[in-house]
CSV table of C-alpha atoms in Angstrom, one decimal:
chain,number,residue,atom,x,y,z
A,269,GLY,CA,-16.3,-4.4,5.5
A,270,ASP,CA,-12.9,-3.8,7.0
A,271,SER,CA,-11.7,-0.2,7.0
A,272,VAL,CA,-9.0,2.1,8.4
A,273,THR,CA,-9.5,5.7,9.3
A,274,GLN,CA,-6.6,8.1,9.7
A,275,MET,CA,-6.4,11.7,10.8
A,276,GLU,CA,-6.5,14.0,7.8
A,277,GLY,CA,-3.5,16.0,6.9
A,278,PRO,CA,-1.5,17.8,6.0
A,279,VAL,CA,0.4,17.9,9.3
A,280,THR,CA,3.2,20.5,9.5
A,281,LEU,CA,5.7,20.4,12.4
A,282,SER,CA,8.9,22.0,13.3
A,283,GLU,CA,12.0,19.9,13.6
A,284,GLU,CA,12.2,18.1,17.0
A,285,ALA,CA,8.5,18.4,17.6
A,286,PHE,CA,6.4,15.5,18.9
A,287,LEU,CA,4.4,13.6,16.3
A,288,THR,CA,1.1,11.7,16.6
A,289,ILE,CA,-0.9,10.4,13.7
A,290,ASN,CA,-4.1,8.8,14.8
A,291,CYS,CA,-5.4,5.6,13.2
A,292,THR,CA,-8.5,3.6,14.1
A,293,TYR,CA,-9.8,0.5,12.4
A,294,THR,CA,-13.0,-1.5,11.9
A,295,ALA,CA,-12.6,-5.2,11.3
A,296,THR,CA,-14.2,-8.6,11.9
A,297,GLY,CA,-11.7,-10.6,13.9
A,298,TYR,CA,-8.2,-9.6,14.9
A,299,PRO,CA,-6.1,-8.2,12.1
A,300,SER,CA,-2.4,-7.4,12.0
A,301,LEU,CA,-1.7,-3.6,11.8
A,302,PHE,CA,0.9,-1.8,9.8
A,303,TRP,CA,2.3,1.7,9.2
A,304,TYR,CA,3.7,2.2,5.7
A,305,VAL,CA,5.6,5.3,4.6
A,306,GLN,CA,5.9,6.8,1.2
A,307,TYR,CA,8.8,9.3,0.7
A,308,PRO,CA,8.5,11.7,-2.3
A,309,GLY,CA,9.1,9.9,-5.5
A,310,GLU,CA,9.4,6.5,-3.9
A,311,GLY,CA,7.3,3.4,-3.3
A,312,LEU,CA,5.6,2.3,-0.1
A,313,GLN,CA,7.9,1.0,2.6
A,314,LEU,CA,6.9,-0.9,5.7
A,315,LEU,CA,7.7,1.3,8.7
A,316,LEU,CA,6.5,-0.9,11.5
A,317,LYS,CA,3.9,-3.5,12.4
A,318,ALA,CA,2.1,-5.3,15.2
A,319,THR,CA,0.3,-8.6,15.0
A,320,LYS,CA,-1.6,-8.9,18.2
A,321,ALA,CA,-3.2,-6.8,21.0
A,322,ASP,CA,-0.8,-4.8,23.2
A,323,ASP,CA,2.1,-5.4,20.7
A,324,LYS,CA,4.3,-2.4,20.1
A,325,GLY,CA,5.9,-1.9,16.7
A,326,SER,CA,8.9,0.3,16.5
A,327,ASN,CA,11.4,1.5,13.9
A,328,LYS,CA,13.5,4.6,13.2
A,329,GLY,CA,12.3,6.2,16.4
A,330,PHE,CA,8.6,5.7,15.4
A,331,GLU,CA,6.3,3.6,17.7
A,332,ALA,CA,2.7,2.4,17.6
A,333,THR,CA,0.9,0.2,20.0
A,334,TYR,CA,-2.0,-2.2,19.0
A,335,ARG,CA,-4.9,-1.2,21.2
A,336,LYS,CA,-7.8,-3.7,20.9
A,337,GLU,CA,-10.0,-1.9,23.4
A,338,THR,CA,-10.0,1.3,21.3
A,339,THR,CA,-9.3,-0.4,17.9
A,340,SER,CA,-6.4,2.0,17.4
A,341,PHE,CA,-2.8,2.0,16.2
A,342,HIS,CA,-1.6,5.6,16.6
A,343,LEU,CA,1.8,6.4,15.2
A,344,GLU,CA,4.2,8.5,17.4
A,345,LYS,CA,7.7,9.9,17.3
A,346,GLY,CA,9.3,11.9,20.0
A,347,SER,CA,11.4,14.2,17.8
A,348,VAL,CA,10.8,14.5,14.1
A,349,GLN,CA,13.4,15.4,11.5
A,350,VAL,CA,13.1,17.1,8.1
A,351,SER,CA,13.9,13.7,6.6
A,352,ASP,CA,10.6,12.3,8.1
A,353,SER,CA,8.6,14.4,5.6
A,354,ALA,CA,6.5,11.8,3.8
A,355,VAL,CA,3.0,10.4,3.5
A,356,TYR,CA,2.1,7.8,6.2
A,357,PHE,CA,-0.4,5.1,5.7
A,358,CYS,CA,-2.1,3.0,8.3
A,359,ALA,CA,-3.2,-0.5,7.1
A,360,LEU,CA,-4.5,-3.8,8.3
A,361,SER,CA,-4.6,-7.3,7.0
A,362,PHE,CA,-5.3,-10.8,8.2
A,363,THR,CA,-2.1,-12.6,8.2
A,364,SER,CA,-3.7,-15.9,9.1
A,365,GLY,CA,-4.9,-16.0,5.5
A,366,ASN,CA,-3.8,-14.8,2.2
A,367,THR,CA,-5.5,-11.4,2.5
A,368,PRO,CA,-4.5,-8.0,0.9
A,369,LEU,CA,-3.8,-4.8,2.9
A,370,VAL,CA,-6.7,-2.4,3.6
A,371,PHE,CA,-5.2,1.1,3.7
A,372,GLY,CA,-6.3,4.4,5.2
A,373,LYS,CA,-6.2,7.5,3.1
A,374,GLY,CA,-2.8,8.6,4.2
A,375,THR,CA,-1.5,11.6,6.2
A,376,ARG,CA,1.0,13.9,4.7
A,377,LEU,CA,3.7,15.1,7.1
A,378,SER,CA,5.9,18.1,6.4
A,379,VAL,CA,8.7,18.9,8.8
A,380,ILE,CA,10.3,22.3,8.6
A,381,ALA,CA,13.7,23.3,9.9
B,122,GLU,CA,18.0,-9.0,-2.3
B,123,ALA,CA,16.4,-7.2,-5.3
B,124,GLY,CA,13.1,-5.5,-4.6
B,125,VAL,CA,9.9,-5.5,-6.6
B,126,ALA,CA,10.5,-4.0,-10.1
B,127,GLN,CA,7.9,-2.2,-12.1
B,128,SER,CA,7.9,-0.5,-15.5
B,129,PRO,CA,7.3,1.9,-16.9
B,130,ARG,CA,7.6,4.5,-14.1
B,131,TYR,CA,5.4,7.0,-15.9
B,132,LYS,CA,2.9,6.8,-18.8
B,133,ILE,CA,0.7,9.4,-20.4
B,134,ILE,CA,-2.0,8.3,-22.8
B,135,GLU,CA,-5.2,9.6,-24.2
B,136,LYS,CA,-8.6,8.3,-23.2
B,137,ARG,CA,-9.7,5.2,-25.1
B,138,GLN,CA,-6.1,4.1,-25.7
B,139,SER,CA,-4.7,0.9,-24.1
B,140,VAL,CA,-1.8,0.6,-21.7
B,141,ALA,CA,0.1,-2.2,-20.0
B,142,PHE,CA,2.2,-2.3,-16.9
B,143,TRP,CA,4.7,-4.9,-15.9
B,144,CYS,CA,5.8,-6.2,-12.5
B,145,ASN,CA,8.6,-8.5,-11.4
B,146,PRO,CA,8.2,-9.6,-7.8
B,147,ILE,CA,10.9,-10.5,-5.3
B,148,SER,CA,12.3,-13.9,-6.1
B,149,GLY,CA,10.5,-16.7,-4.4
B,150,HIS,CA,7.4,-14.6,-3.5
B,151,ALA,CA,4.3,-16.7,-4.5
B,152,THR,CA,1.8,-14.0,-3.8
B,153,LEU,CA,1.5,-10.9,-6.0
B,154,TYR,CA,-0.9,-7.9,-5.7
B,155,TRP,CA,-1.8,-5.0,-7.9
B,156,TYR,CA,-3.1,-1.9,-6.1
B,157,GLN,CA,-4.6,1.3,-7.6
B,158,GLN,CA,-3.7,4.5,-5.7
B,159,ILE,CA,-5.7,7.5,-6.8
B,160,LEU,CA,-4.3,10.9,-5.8
B,161,GLY,CA,-5.1,11.7,-2.1
B,162,GLN,CA,-6.3,8.2,-1.3
B,163,GLY,CA,-4.8,5.0,0.0
B,164,PRO,CA,-4.0,2.1,-2.3
B,165,LYS,CA,-6.9,-0.2,-3.1
B,166,LEU,CA,-6.5,-3.8,-4.2
B,167,LEU,CA,-7.3,-4.6,-7.8
B,168,ILE,CA,-6.2,-8.2,-8.0
B,169,GLN,CA,-4.3,-10.8,-6.1
B,170,PHE,CA,-2.4,-13.8,-7.5
B,171,GLN,CA,-1.2,-16.9,-5.7
B,172,ASN,CA,1.5,-18.4,-8.1
B,173,ASN,CA,-0.3,-18.1,-11.4
B,174,GLY,CA,-3.9,-18.4,-10.1
B,175,VAL,CA,-6.2,-15.5,-9.2
B,176,VAL,CA,-7.2,-15.4,-5.5
B,177,ASP,CA,-9.2,-12.2,-5.5
B,178,ASP,CA,-10.3,-10.0,-8.5
B,179,SER,CA,-13.6,-8.8,-7.0
B,180,GLN,CA,-12.6,-5.1,-7.3
B,181,LEU,CA,-11.1,-5.3,-10.8
B,182,PRO,CA,-13.2,-3.5,-13.4
B,183,LYS,CA,-13.2,-6.5,-15.7
B,184,ASP,CA,-14.8,-4.6,-18.6
B,185,ARG,CA,-11.6,-2.7,-19.1
B,186,PHE,CA,-8.9,-4.1,-16.8
B,187,SER,CA,-7.2,-7.5,-17.2
B,188,ALA,CA,-4.2,-9.0,-15.5
B,189,GLU,CA,-2.1,-12.2,-15.9
B,190,ARG,CA,0.7,-13.9,-14.2
B,191,LEU,CA,2.2,-16.4,-16.6
B,192,LYS,CA,4.5,-19.0,-15.0
B,193,GLY,CA,3.8,-17.6,-11.6
B,194,VAL,CA,6.5,-15.0,-11.7
B,195,ASP,CA,6.1,-11.7,-13.7
B,196,SER,CA,2.7,-10.1,-14.1
B,197,THR,CA,1.2,-7.6,-16.5
B,198,LEU,CA,-1.8,-5.4,-15.9
B,199,LYS,CA,-3.6,-4.0,-18.9
B,200,ILE,CA,-6.3,-1.3,-19.3
B,201,GLN,CA,-8.3,-1.2,-22.5
B,202,PRO,CA,-9.8,1.3,-23.2
B,203,ALA,CA,-8.6,3.8,-20.6
B,204,LYS,CA,-10.8,6.4,-19.0
B,205,LEU,CA,-9.9,9.7,-17.4
B,206,GLU,CA,-10.7,8.2,-13.9
B,207,ASP,CA,-8.0,5.6,-14.4
B,208,SER,CA,-5.4,8.2,-13.8
B,209,ALA,CA,-3.6,6.9,-10.7
B,210,VAL,CA,-0.4,5.2,-9.5
B,211,TYR,CA,-0.5,1.4,-10.0
B,212,LEU,CA,1.5,-0.4,-7.4
B,213,CYS,CA,2.7,-4.0,-7.5
B,214,ALA,CA,3.5,-5.8,-4.2
B,215,SER,CA,4.6,-9.3,-3.4
B,216,SER,CA,4.8,-11.5,-0.3
B,217,THR,CA,5.7,-15.0,0.6
B,218,SER,CA,2.8,-17.5,1.1
B,219,GLY,CA,3.7,-18.5,4.6
B,220,GLN,CA,1.7,-17.7,7.8
B,221,GLY,CA,2.1,-14.8,10.2
B,222,ILE,CA,4.6,-12.0,10.0
B,223,ARG,CA,6.5,-13.6,7.1
B,224,LYS,CA,3.7,-12.4,4.9
B,225,THR,CA,4.9,-8.8,4.9
B,226,GLN,CA,4.1,-7.2,1.6
B,227,TYR,CA,6.9,-5.4,-0.3
B,228,PHE,CA,6.0,-2.7,-2.8
B,229,GLY,CA,7.5,-1.6,-6.1
B,230,PRO,CA,8.0,2.0,-7.0
B,231,GLY,CA,4.7,2.2,-8.9
B,232,THR,CA,3.7,3.3,-12.4
B,233,ARG,CA,2.1,6.7,-12.5
B,234,LEU,CA,-0.5,6.8,-15.2
B,235,LEU,CA,-2.1,10.0,-16.6
B,236,VAL,CA,-5.0,9.7,-18.9
B,237,LEU,CA,-5.8,12.9,-20.9
């Protein structure tokens, strides 16, 4: 079945460091890919998305590029802030139909000043 | 625009008791999802509704879990009787029923359940 694999955390970085969280997927067909973020005590929020190969999603300084050849959607940010501390989830779904999201296990990021 | 509302936010019960969660989706969203998020894992789908009909309940433990969406708006998820392993955050999400990127799912804050 369809699945998403994320790098395990926790990840601890100093403020202004470069962030990469790896995400790879297994799916039949060509899914849409998402990154969701869960801040402490809050619900899941959509961070960015990409719907086809080579698309780049971006938001709040975060970026991820849909790589079909490597079935990957790695999340990057050039300079993290303390406020970026959260749990990040990579997910896929098939938006051509009414399908639910399939999530990875999540990666906890802690940014220290 | 109001987001997805859920209640209660927290619930503590003893095993074998029953519990119910409520979700009010974003106005106009025809599709509603219930996910279970166990600590340290990503959310997993329990059930999906399109209006008031069930689209997918293949991963719902039907011997103890039930859900309904009367009138195609609000939804309730019930567990009876609860087991220790049901301790989790229960997330409700909604989306439009259109094609493509309009189908982004929006999540509520979740209900954190602890079964003792």
